[in-house]
């Protein structure tokens, strides 16, 4: 037994030396920013690399984003391995500009460990074998990046205070991935209560056409990317068919119910005061900001 352990120890030393040598080679050929990008791309299983297209300032900016993406991936691994405190949420990223313009407060995005495990259906089986929502672990680690470039952002009257982000990605059954987000809430992170936009799940939406049509009828399509389509097997859904809504191409459309929020919040205020308020160029308060909803 002792001889076997000695052999293992010697092999570990050899591996450490090999790793050190490989790091020296990487340091010689790649900058710190390039290595950060390569680490992130390896973590999500990306085919190829963006290093071929990124140079100078663009590379520095993307590397800075990749550090944040890697942070999320590490917290996911810690969650699944049971290394996190049971009460803490998992930090996903800062709120992307598009989501902020669509109604999310300037609060970071979080997800509870329970919701995270439900997405991957983590059990006693090997994590890499689990695809509960037909989402692989590597794909989930790409979530922060996918949220920054969505296909569409929707709201429905059925779920007030929640926006749904349609990602430019599919599950294993080729269904478009959607992310429902409870806006302007709160989460418990590292022993502290923090204001948060709370991710409720990530999953493939089977009836995405019907779902978008419903949002369209309710003027709930807040954003559409005209240059993208939603893959539905061999028949991609081109988003141009929804451009007859109030949503402008590649622009944010504020929810209709927020336009005259001040009238709804303070009905006793006279019309004369409201007109004067608007003439002075003051920003109209929004219900979601003035009265934060309870989070997870």
Tab-separated table of N, CA, C and O in Angstrom, residues 88-215:
chain	number	residue	atom	x	y	z
A	88	UNK	N	-26.475	30.716	0.157
A	88	UNK	CA	-26.003	31.736	-0.776
A	88	UNK	C	-26.483	31.457	-2.196
A	88	UNK	O	-26.600	30.303	-2.620
A	89	UNK	N	-26.774	32.525	-2.923
A	89	UNK	CA	-27.110	32.413	-4.336
A	89	UNK	C	-25.811	32.344	-5.146
A	89	UNK	O	-24.710	32.480	-4.605
A	90	UNK	N	-25.949	32.154	-6.434
A	90	UNK	CA	-24.804	32.144	-7.347
A	90	UNK	C	-24.849	33.411	-8.189
A	90	UNK	O	-25.885	33.732	-8.782
A	91	UNK	N	-23.751	34.138	-8.198
A	91	UNK	CA	-23.656	35.362	-8.998
A	91	UNK	C	-23.493	34.997	-10.463
A	91	UNK	O	-22.667	34.146	-10.816
A	92	UNK	N	-24.283	35.629	-11.335
A	92	UNK	CA	-24.225	35.331	-12.765
A	92	UNK	C	-23.421	36.392	-13.517
A	92	UNK	O	-22.454	36.083	-14.198
A	93	UNK	N	-23.801	37.666	-13.364
A	93	UNK	CA	-23.099	38.762	-14.028
A	93	UNK	C	-23.781	40.075	-13.666
A	93	UNK	O	-24.843	40.090	-13.057
A	94	UNK	N	-23.169	41.174	-14.077
A	94	UNK	CA	-23.842	42.463	-13.978
A	94	UNK	C	-24.921	42.515	-15.054
A	94	UNK	O	-24.859	41.788	-16.046
A	95	UNK	N	-25.916	43.358	-14.855
A	95	UNK	CA	-27.032	43.378	-15.798
A	95	UNK	C	-26.570	43.974	-17.127
A	95	UNK	O	-25.978	45.052	-17.171
A	96	UNK	N	-26.794	43.272	-18.248
A	96	UNK	CA	-26.412	43.813	-19.562
A	96	UNK	C	-27.199	45.081	-19.892
A	96	UNK	O	-28.317	45.276	-19.410
A	97	UNK	N	-26.623	45.915	-20.721
A	97	UNK	CA	-27.262	47.189	-21.064
A	97	UNK	C	-28.642	46.996	-21.675
A	97	UNK	O	-29.574	47.744	-21.370
A	98	UNK	N	-28.794	46.001	-22.560
A	98	UNK	CA	-30.090	45.790	-23.206
A	98	UNK	C	-31.179	45.462	-22.194
A	98	UNK	O	-32.303	45.957	-22.281
A	99	UNK	N	-30.850	44.643	-21.215
A	99	UNK	CA	-31.834	44.286	-20.188
A	99	UNK	C	-32.153	45.495	-19.314
A	99	UNK	O	-33.291	45.692	-18.888
A	100	UNK	N	-31.131	46.294	-19.060
A	100	UNK	CA	-31.329	47.481	-18.236
A	100	UNK	C	-32.279	48.459	-18.948
A	100	UNK	O	-33.191	49.018	-18.332
A	101	UNK	N	-32.072	48.646	-20.223
A	101	UNK	CA	-32.927	49.545	-20.992
A	101	UNK	C	-34.353	49.014	-21.100
A	101	UNK	O	-35.315	49.780	-21.239
A	102	UNK	N	-34.495	47.684	-21.027
A	102	UNK	CA	-35.818	47.076	-21.150
A	102	UNK	C	-36.603	47.078	-19.855
A	102	UNK	O	-37.784	46.737	-19.850
A	103	UNK	N	-35.966	47.467	-18.755
A	103	UNK	CA	-36.722	47.560	-17.512
A	103	UNK	C	-36.055	46.991	-16.284
A	103	UNK	O	-36.520	47.224	-15.169
A	104	UNK	N	-34.991	46.213	-16.446
A	104	UNK	CA	-34.268	45.706	-15.283
A	104	UNK	C	-33.563	46.859	-14.569
A	104	UNK	O	-32.989	47.736	-15.213
A	105	UNK	N	-33.604	46.836	-13.253
A	105	UNK	CA	-32.837	47.828	-12.513
A	105	UNK	C	-31.344	47.556	-12.646
A	105	UNK	O	-30.930	46.502	-13.129
A	106	UNK	N	-30.543	48.505	-12.214
A	106	UNK	CA	-29.084	48.370	-12.319
A	106	UNK	C	-28.579	47.458	-11.197
A	106	UNK	O	-27.808	47.868	-10.327
A	107	UNK	N	-29.043	46.212	-11.239
A	107	UNK	CA	-28.692	45.236	-10.209
A	107	UNK	C	-28.107	43.999	-10.883
A	107	UNK	O	-28.538	43.609	-11.963
A	108	UNK	N	-27.148	43.375	-10.240
A	108	UNK	CA	-26.543	42.183	-10.802
A	108	UNK	C	-27.558	41.056	-10.896
A	108	UNK	O	-28.572	41.036	-10.190
A	109	UNK	N	-27.268	40.099	-11.765
A	109	UNK	CA	-28.111	38.931	-11.953
A	109	UNK	C	-27.608	37.792	-11.063
A	109	UNK	O	-26.408	37.508	-11.015
A	110	UNK	N	-28.544	37.156	-10.369
A	110	UNK	CA	-28.224	36.022	-9.498
A	110	UNK	C	-29.188	34.883	-9.795
A	110	UNK	O	-30.271	35.084	-10.356
A	111	UNK	N	-28.776	33.673	-9.380
A	111	UNK	CA	-29.653	32.517	-9.451
A	111	UNK	C	-29.451	31.688	-8.190
A	111	UNK	O	-28.321	31.561	-7.704
A	112	UNK	N	-30.532	31.161	-7.633
A	112	UNK	CA	-30.401	30.358	-6.426
A	112	UNK	C	-29.780	29.011	-6.777
A	112	UNK	O	-29.866	28.531	-7.914
A	113	UNK	N	-29.157	28.391	-5.783
A	113	UNK	CA	-28.562	27.081	-6.003
A	113	UNK	C	-29.636	26.056	-6.372
A	113	UNK	O	-29.397	25.153	-7.184
A	114	UNK	N	-30.813	26.205	-5.785
A	114	UNK	CA	-31.913	25.276	-6.086
A	114	UNK	C	-32.289	25.353	-7.557
A	114	UNK	O	-32.433	24.324	-8.232
A	115	UNK	N	-32.458	26.570	-8.057
A	115	UNK	CA	-32.802	26.727	-9.465
A	115	UNK	C	-31.680	26.228	-10.360
A	115	UNK	O	-31.932	25.636	-11.425
A	116	UNK	N	-30.446	26.475	-9.948
A	116	UNK	CA	-29.300	26.031	-10.739
A	116	UNK	C	-29.261	24.513	-10.848
A	116	UNK	O	-29.059	23.946	-11.928
A	117	UNK	N	-29.495	23.858	-9.723
A	117	UNK	CA	-29.491	22.390	-9.741
A	117	UNK	C	-30.673	21.843	-10.533
A	117	UNK	O	-30.569	20.796	-11.185
A	118	UNK	N	-31.810	22.532	-10.466
A	118	UNK	CA	-32.970	22.090	-11.246
A	118	UNK	C	-32.690	22.149	-12.746
A	118	UNK	O	-33.173	21.311	-13.512
A	119	UNK	N	-31.925	23.152	-13.167
A	119	UNK	CA	-31.587	23.279	-14.582
A	119	UNK	C	-30.781	22.073	-15.051
A	119	UNK	O	-31.022	21.509	-16.122
A	120	UNK	N	-29.821	21.668	-14.236
A	120	UNK	CA	-28.949	20.549	-14.598
A	120	UNK	C	-29.413	19.233	-14.000
A	120	UNK	O	-28.849	18.179	-14.293
A	121	UNK	N	-30.422	19.309	-13.120
A	121	UNK	CA	-30.943	18.117	-12.451
A	121	UNK	C	-29.812	17.338	-11.794
A	121	UNK	O	-29.626	16.140	-12.016
A	122	UNK	N	-29.016	18.035	-10.984
A	122	UNK	CA	-27.872	17.413	-10.325
A	122	UNK	C	-28.337	16.375	-9.316
A	122	UNK	O	-29.177	16.635	-8.475
A	123	UNK	N	-27.797	15.174	-9.395
A	123	UNK	CA	-28.124	14.117	-8.452
A	123	UNK	C	-26.853	13.387	-8.084
A	123	UNK	O	-25.768	13.923	-8.207
A	124	UNK	N	-26.984	12.145	-7.609
A	124	UNK	CA	-25.806	11.377	-7.246
A	124	UNK	C	-25.046	10.896	-8.468
A	124	UNK	O	-23.924	10.406	-8.361
A	125	UNK	N	-25.666	11.046	-9.649
A	125	UNK	CA	-24.999	10.631	-10.877
A	125	UNK	C	-23.925	11.642	-11.250
A	125	UNK	O	-23.849	12.742	-10.712
A	126	UNK	N	-23.097	11.260	-12.204
A	126	UNK	CA	-22.040	12.148	-12.688
A	126	UNK	C	-22.674	13.402	-13.284
A	126	UNK	O	-23.586	13.322	-14.106
A	127	UNK	N	-22.186	14.569	-12.901
A	127	UNK	CA	-22.753	15.843	-13.363
A	127	UNK	C	-22.772	15.922	-14.884
A	127	UNK	O	-23.737	16.374	-15.490
A	128	UNK	N	-21.682	15.450	-15.519
A	128	UNK	CA	-21.568	15.580	-16.970
A	128	UNK	C	-22.607	14.749	-17.709
A	128	UNK	O	-22.852	14.955	-18.893
A	129	UNK	N	-23.262	13.795	-17.022
A	129	UNK	CA	-24.251	12.945	-17.668
A	129	UNK	C	-25.669	13.497	-17.554
A	129	UNK	O	-26.609	12.912	-18.076
A	130	UNK	N	-25.828	14.620	-16.853
A	130	UNK	CA	-27.166	15.140	-16.586
A	130	UNK	C	-27.577	16.194	-17.602
A	130	UNK	O	-26.818	17.103	-17.897
A	131	UNK	N	-28.778	16.079	-18.137
A	131	UNK	CA	-29.290	17.057	-19.096
A	131	UNK	C	-30.777	17.254	-18.818
A	131	UNK	O	-31.628	17.059	-19.688
A	132	UNK	N	-31.132	17.632	-17.609
A	132	UNK	CA	-32.528	17.708	-17.195
A	132	UNK	C	-33.334	18.622	-18.098
A	132	UNK	O	-34.406	18.275	-18.579
A	133	UNK	N	-32.833	19.813	-18.347
A	133	UNK	CA	-33.497	20.735	-19.263
A	133	UNK	C	-32.858	20.667	-20.640
A	133	UNK	O	-32.923	21.626	-21.401
A	134	UNK	N	-32.253	19.526	-20.928
A	134	UNK	CA	-31.541	19.349	-22.192
A	134	UNK	C	-30.457	20.399	-22.372
A	134	UNK	O	-30.192	20.848	-23.484
A	135	UNK	N	-29.864	20.797	-21.261
A	135	UNK	CA	-28.776	21.781	-21.271
A	135	UNK	C	-27.550	21.143	-20.648
A	135	UNK	O	-27.617	20.566	-19.571
A	136	UNK	N	-26.435	21.250	-21.317
A	136	UNK	CA	-25.200	20.719	-20.787
A	136	UNK	C	-24.529	21.749	-19.892
A	136	UNK	O	-24.765	22.958	-20.014
A	137	UNK	N	-23.674	21.260	-19.029
A	137	UNK	CA	-22.971	22.142	-18.106
A	137	UNK	C	-22.149	23.187	-18.855
A	137	UNK	O	-22.133	24.359	-18.486
A	138	UNK	N	-21.478	22.788	-19.903
A	138	UNK	CA	-20.664	23.735	-20.679
A	138	UNK	C	-21.526	24.836	-21.288
A	138	UNK	O	-21.114	25.990	-21.372
A	139	UNK	N	-22.728	24.461	-21.722
A	139	UNK	CA	-23.617	25.463	-22.308
A	139	UNK	C	-24.113	26.427	-21.242
A	139	UNK	O	-24.223	27.626	-21.486
A	140	UNK	N	-24.400	25.901	-20.060
A	140	UNK	CA	-24.862	26.761	-18.976
A	140	UNK	C	-23.797	27.788	-18.611
A	140	UNK	O	-24.108	28.938	-18.296
A	141	UNK	N	-22.529	27.395	-18.672
A	141	UNK	CA	-21.447	28.317	-18.334
A	141	UNK	C	-21.345	29.475	-19.323
A	141	UNK	O	-20.711	30.488	-19.034
A	142	UNK	N	-21.995	29.348	-20.465
A	142	UNK	CA	-21.994	30.420	-21.466
A	142	UNK	C	-23.130	31.414	-21.241
A	142	UNK	O	-23.226	32.420	-21.950
A	143	UNK	N	-23.967	31.150	-20.249
A	143	UNK	CA	-25.140	31.987	-19.994
A	143	UNK	C	-24.815	33.477	-19.876
A	143	UNK	O	-25.509	34.299	-20.488
A	144	UNK	N	-23.805	33.889	-19.095
A	144	UNK	CA	-23.547	35.335	-18.975
A	144	UNK	C	-23.273	36.005	-20.313
A	144	UNK	O	-23.725	37.128	-20.558
A	145	UNK	N	-22.558	35.326	-21.191
A	145	UNK	CA	-22.255	35.898	-22.498
A	145	UNK	C	-23.494	35.932	-23.384
A	145	UNK	O	-23.748	36.913	-24.078
A	146	UNK	N	-24.287	34.878	-23.358
A	146	UNK	CA	-25.497	34.827	-24.177
A	146	UNK	C	-26.494	35.907	-23.777
A	146	UNK	O	-27.220	36.440	-24.619
A	147	UNK	N	-26.540	36.240	-22.494
A	147	UNK	CA	-27.476	37.264	-22.024
A	147	UNK	C	-27.147	38.652	-22.567
A	147	UNK	O	-28.018	39.521	-22.628
A	148	UNK	N	-25.904	38.877	-22.952
A	148	UNK	CA	-25.508	40.198	-23.444
A	148	UNK	C	-25.920	40.420	-24.898
A	148	UNK	O	-25.968	41.548	-25.371
A	149	UNK	N	-26.247	39.344	-25.622
A	149	UNK	CA	-26.637	39.461	-27.025
A	149	UNK	C	-27.880	38.611	-27.294
A	149	UNK	O	-27.824	37.618	-28.021
A	150	UNK	N	-29.015	38.963	-26.707
A	150	UNK	CA	-30.228	38.134	-26.850
A	150	UNK	C	-30.855	38.242	-28.228
A	150	UNK	O	-30.594	39.181	-28.981
A	151	UNK	N	-31.684	37.275	-28.527
A	151	UNK	CA	-32.476	37.314	-29.757
A	151	UNK	C	-33.682	38.228	-29.564
A	151	UNK	O	-34.042	39.004	-30.445
A	152	UNK	N	-34.292	38.133	-28.382
A	152	UNK	CA	-35.476	38.947	-28.090
A	152	UNK	C	-35.643	39.079	-26.581
A	152	UNK	O	-35.108	38.282	-25.809
A	153	UNK	N	-36.378	40.124	-26.188
A	153	UNK	CA	-36.745	40.331	-24.793
A	153	UNK	C	-38.255	40.544	-24.758
A	153	UNK	O	-38.785	41.407	-25.465
A	154	UNK	N	-38.953	39.759	-23.922
A	154	UNK	CA	-40.413	39.766	-23.912
A	154	UNK	C	-40.966	39.960	-22.510
A	154	UNK	O	-40.295	39.682	-21.521
A	155	UNK	N	-42.203	40.431	-22.453
A	155	UNK	CA	-42.974	40.410	-21.210
A	155	UNK	C	-44.390	39.950	-21.544
A	155	UNK	O	-44.861	40.123	-22.669
A	156	UNK	N	-45.069	39.351	-20.558
A	156	UNK	CA	-46.470	38.975	-20.737
A	156	UNK	C	-47.247	39.408	-19.504
A	156	UNK	O	-46.702	39.494	-18.402
A	157	UNK	N	-48.524	39.694	-19.697
A	157	UNK	CA	-49.375	40.112	-18.579
A	157	UNK	C	-49.573	38.986	-17.577
A	157	UNK	O	-49.894	39.232	-16.415
A	158	UNK	N	-49.362	37.756	-18.034
A	158	UNK	CA	-49.525	36.597	-17.164
A	158	UNK	C	-48.477	36.558	-16.060
A	158	UNK	O	-48.714	36.019	-14.982
A	159	UNK	N	-47.305	37.161	-16.334
A	159	UNK	CA	-46.208	37.150	-15.360
A	159	UNK	C	-45.697	38.582	-15.153
A	159	UNK	O	-44.636	38.942	-15.653
A	160	UNK	N	-46.427	39.415	-14.440
A	160	UNK	CA	-45.982	40.801	-14.211
A	160	UNK	C	-44.702	40.836	-13.385
A	160	UNK	O	-44.485	40.005	-12.506
A	161	UNK	N	-43.857	41.809	-13.699
A	161	UNK	CA	-42.602	41.943	-12.967
A	161	UNK	C	-41.522	40.996	-13.425
A	161	UNK	O	-40.435	40.952	-12.847
A	162	UNK	N	-41.822	40.221	-14.478
A	162	UNK	CA	-40.857	39.261	-15.009
A	162	UNK	C	-40.648	39.512	-16.499
A	162	UNK	O	-41.603	39.732	-17.232
A	163	UNK	N	-39.405	39.503	-16.942
A	163	UNK	CA	-39.109	39.570	-18.364
A	163	UNK	C	-38.510	38.234	-18.791
A	163	UNK	O	-37.885	37.528	-17.992
A	164	UNK	N	-38.726	37.894	-20.034
A	164	UNK	CA	-38.180	36.658	-20.581
A	164	UNK	C	-37.194	36.998	-21.686
A	164	UNK	O	-37.531	37.713	-22.630
A	165	UNK	N	-35.989	36.486	-21.549
A	165	UNK	CA	-34.940	36.721	-22.533
A	165	UNK	C	-34.812	35.478	-23.408
A	165	UNK	O	-34.635	34.365	-22.901
A	166	UNK	N	-34.942	35.656	-24.716
A	166	UNK	CA	-34.751	34.563	-25.662
A	166	UNK	C	-33.295	34.590	-26.106
A	166	UNK	O	-32.829	35.584	-26.661
A	167	UNK	N	-32.579	33.517	-25.841
A	167	UNK	CA	-31.146	33.463	-26.123
A	167	UNK	C	-30.871	32.997	-27.553
A	167	UNK	O	-31.695	32.314	-28.177
A	168	UNK	N	-29.719	33.336	-28.035
A	168	UNK	CA	-29.264	32.874	-29.345
A	168	UNK	C	-28.591	31.512	-29.159
A	168	UNK	O	-27.395	31.329	-29.412
A	169	UNK	N	-29.367	30.546	-28.676
A	169	UNK	CA	-28.864	29.207	-28.382
A	169	UNK	C	-30.032	28.248	-28.290
A	169	UNK	O	-31.193	28.663	-28.136
A	170	UNK	N	-29.738	26.961	-28.386
A	170	UNK	CA	-30.777	25.934	-28.368
A	170	UNK	C	-30.404	24.839	-27.375
A	170	UNK	O	-29.233	24.643	-27.058
A	171	UNK	N	-31.440	24.120	-26.905
A	171	UNK	CA	-31.168	22.957	-26.064
A	171	UNK	C	-30.862	21.762	-26.959
A	171	UNK	O	-30.776	21.877	-28.190
A	172	UNK	N	-30.723	20.598	-26.351
A	172	UNK	CA	-30.343	19.404	-27.114
A	172	UNK	C	-31.441	18.944	-28.066
A	172	UNK	O	-31.196	18.165	-28.977
A	173	UNK	N	-32.679	19.433	-27.866
A	173	UNK	CA	-33.799	19.100	-28.747
A	173	UNK	C	-34.054	20.203	-29.780
A	173	UNK	O	-35.098	20.239	-30.411
A	174	UNK	N	-33.105	21.133	-29.890
A	174	UNK	CA	-33.188	22.229	-30.860
A	174	UNK	C	-34.263	23.253	-30.529
A	174	UNK	O	-34.712	24.008	-31.406
A	175	UNK	N	-34.708	23.297	-29.273
A	175	UNK	CA	-35.658	24.321	-28.855
A	175	UNK	C	-34.892	25.561	-28.391
A	175	UNK	O	-33.872	25.436	-27.707
A	176	UNK	N	-35.364	26.761	-28.734
A	176	UNK	CA	-34.688	27.985	-28.303
A	176	UNK	C	-34.652	28.095	-26.778
A	176	UNK	O	-35.651	27.811	-26.105
A	177	UNK	N	-33.536	28.500	-26.244
A	177	UNK	CA	-33.411	28.669	-24.805
A	177	UNK	C	-34.015	30.000	-24.378
A	177	UNK	O	-33.780	31.035	-25.018
A	178	UNK	N	-34.788	29.977	-23.297
A	178	UNK	CA	-35.328	31.214	-22.739
A	178	UNK	C	-34.933	31.310	-21.272
A	178	UNK	O	-34.707	30.303	-20.598
A	179	UNK	N	-34.867	32.559	-20.792
A	179	UNK	CA	-34.460	32.829	-19.417
A	179	UNK	C	-35.461	33.784	-18.781
A	179	UNK	O	-35.438	34.985	-19.055
A	180	UNK	N	-36.375	33.297	-17.952
A	180	UNK	CA	-37.267	34.208	-17.212
A	180	UNK	C	-36.517	34.866	-16.063
A	180	UNK	O	-35.791	34.190	-15.322
A	181	UNK	N	-36.687	36.169	-15.925
A	181	UNK	CA	-35.962	36.940	-14.906
A	181	UNK	C	-36.951	37.759	-14.084
A	181	UNK	O	-37.717	38.564	-14.637
A	182	UNK	N	-36.944	37.547	-12.789
A	182	UNK	CA	-37.738	38.370	-11.872
A	182	UNK	C	-36.978	39.666	-11.633
A	182	UNK	O	-35.899	39.670	-11.038
A	183	UNK	N	-37.557	40.771	-12.081
A	183	UNK	CA	-36.837	42.043	-12.053
A	183	UNK	C	-36.910	42.725	-10.690
A	183	UNK	O	-37.901	42.591	-9.963
A	184	UNK	N	-35.852	43.466	-10.400
A	184	UNK	CA	-35.834	44.368	-9.252
A	184	UNK	C	-36.223	43.676	-7.944
A	184	UNK	O	-37.093	44.139	-7.211
A	185	UNK	N	-35.584	42.579	-7.677
A	185	UNK	CA	-35.851	41.819	-6.460
A	185	UNK	C	-34.667	41.825	-5.515
A	185	UNK	O	-33.962	42.827	-5.393
A	186	UNK	N	-34.436	40.703	-4.863
A	186	UNK	CA	-33.347	40.593	-3.898
A	186	UNK	C	-32.886	39.152	-3.823
A	186	UNK	O	-33.621	38.222	-4.164
A	187	UNK	N	-31.641	38.967	-3.407
A	187	UNK	CA	-31.076	37.637	-3.228
A	187	UNK	C	-30.172	37.665	-2.011
A	187	UNK	O	-29.792	38.741	-1.514
A	188	UNK	N	-29.817	36.493	-1.519
A	188	UNK	CA	-28.886	36.377	-0.390
A	188	UNK	C	-27.574	35.856	-0.938
A	188	UNK	O	-27.507	34.743	-1.473
A	189	UNK	N	-26.527	36.667	-0.842
A	189	UNK	CA	-25.243	36.325	-1.452
A	189	UNK	C	-24.111	36.579	-0.470
A	189	UNK	O	-23.928	37.698	0.009
A	190	UNK	N	-23.375	35.521	-0.174
A	190	UNK	CA	-22.209	35.606	0.716
A	190	UNK	C	-22.554	36.313	2.036
A	190	UNK	O	-21.940	37.317	2.410
A	191	UNK	N	-23.585	35.806	2.671
A	191	UNK	CA	-24.008	36.235	4.002
A	191	UNK	C	-24.632	37.630	4.034
A	191	UNK	O	-24.806	38.211	5.101
A	192	UNK	N	-24.966	38.152	2.867
A	192	UNK	CA	-25.592	39.484	2.823
A	192	UNK	C	-26.777	39.480	1.871
A	192	UNK	O	-26.782	38.760	0.864
A	193	UNK	N	-27.772	40.285	2.206
A	193	UNK	CA	-28.912	40.470	1.317
A	193	UNK	C	-28.553	41.550	0.308
A	193	UNK	O	-28.108	42.638	0.675
A	194	UNK	N	-28.728	41.250	-0.985
A	194	UNK	CA	-28.371	42.192	-2.036
A	194	UNK	C	-29.562	42.404	-2.965
A	194	UNK	O	-30.381	41.501	-3.168
A	195	UNK	N	-29.679	43.610	-3.504
A	195	UNK	CA	-30.672	43.862	-4.538
A	195	UNK	C	-30.262	43.083	-5.778
A	195	UNK	O	-29.075	43.009	-6.113
A	196	UNK	N	-31.229	42.503	-6.462
A	196	UNK	CA	-30.875	41.583	-7.540
A	196	UNK	C	-31.973	41.468	-8.580
A	196	UNK	O	-33.153	41.680	-8.293
A	197	UNK	N	-31.565	41.157	-9.800
A	197	UNK	CA	-32.459	40.639	-10.816
A	197	UNK	C	-32.269	39.124	-10.796
A	197	UNK	O	-31.154	38.632	-10.993
A	198	UNK	N	-33.339	38.392	-10.516
A	198	UNK	CA	-33.220	36.970	-10.183
A	198	UNK	C	-33.603	36.081	-11.363
A	198	UNK	O	-34.744	36.130	-11.846
A	199	UNK	N	-32.676	35.275	-11.825
A	199	UNK	CA	-32.939	34.301	-12.885
A	199	UNK	C	-33.701	33.126	-12.292
A	199	UNK	O	-33.260	32.518	-11.312
A	200	UNK	N	-34.851	32.825	-12.875
A	200	UNK	CA	-35.710	31.773	-12.348
A	200	UNK	C	-35.433	30.404	-12.968
A	200	UNK	O	-35.680	29.371	-12.349
A	201	UNK	N	-34.934	30.394	-14.197
A	201	UNK	CA	-34.620	29.139	-14.852
A	201	UNK	C	-33.941	29.407	-16.191
A	201	UNK	O	-33.835	30.561	-16.622
A	202	UNK	N	-33.501	28.335	-16.826
A	202	UNK	CA	-33.009	28.361	-18.205
A	202	UNK	C	-33.489	27.065	-18.841
A	202	UNK	O	-33.165	25.973	-18.349
A	203	UNK	N	-34.270	27.166	-19.917
A	203	UNK	CA	-34.772	25.934	-20.526
A	203	UNK	C	-35.190	26.181	-21.974
A	203	UNK	O	-35.366	27.322	-22.408
A	204	UNK	N	-35.328	25.083	-22.710
A	204	UNK	CA	-35.767	25.177	-24.091
A	204	UNK	C	-37.274	25.321	-24.170
A	204	UNK	O	-38.009	24.569	-23.529
A	205	UNK	N	-37.736	26.298	-24.954
A	205	UNK	CA	-39.170	26.569	-25.100
A	205	UNK	C	-39.686	25.892	-26.362
A	205	UNK	O	-39.291	26.247	-27.484
A	206	UNK	N	-40.604	24.935	-26.192
A	206	UNK	CA	-41.111	24.189	-27.335
A	206	UNK	C	-42.021	25.038	-28.218
A	206	UNK	O	-41.887	25.050	-29.435
A	207	UNK	N	-42.965	25.731	-27.633
A	207	UNK	CA	-43.943	26.503	-28.408
A	207	UNK	C	-43.538	27.971	-28.461
A	207	UNK	O	-44.312	28.867	-28.113
A	208	UNK	N	-42.315	28.228	-28.912
A	208	UNK	CA	-41.786	29.592	-28.892
A	208	UNK	C	-42.582	30.530	-29.809
A	208	UNK	O	-42.771	31.702	-29.489
A	209	UNK	N	-43.089	30.020	-30.941
A	209	UNK	CA	-43.855	30.869	-31.864
A	209	UNK	C	-45.124	31.367	-31.193
A	209	UNK	O	-45.441	32.559	-31.225
A	210	UNK	N	-45.860	30.451	-30.566
A	210	UNK	CA	-47.090	30.829	-29.875
A	210	UNK	C	-46.787	31.812	-28.737
A	210	UNK	O	-47.544	32.757	-28.505
A	211	UNK	N	-45.676	31.566	-28.049
A	211	UNK	CA	-45.295	32.422	-26.922
A	211	UNK	C	-44.994	33.844	-27.398
A	211	UNK	O	-45.429	34.825	-26.790
A	212	UNK	N	-44.277	33.969	-28.509
A	212	UNK	CA	-43.942	35.290	-29.040
A	212	UNK	C	-45.170	35.969	-29.629
A	212	UNK	O	-45.306	37.193	-29.548
A	213	UNK	N	-46.052	35.195	-30.214
A	213	UNK	CA	-47.291	35.785	-30.735
A	213	UNK	C	-48.135	36.355	-29.605
A	213	UNK	O	-48.735	37.422	-29.746
A	214	UNK	N	-48.183	35.655	-28.488
A	214	UNK	CA	-48.928	36.141	-27.321
A	214	UNK	C	-48.324	37.446	-26.808
A	214	UNK	O	-49.043	38.412	-26.535
A	215	UNK	N	-46.993	37.478	-26.715
A	215	UNK	CA	-46.310	38.705	-26.269
A	215	UNK	C	-46.541	39.837	-27.251
A	215	UNK	O	-46.726	40.999	-26.863
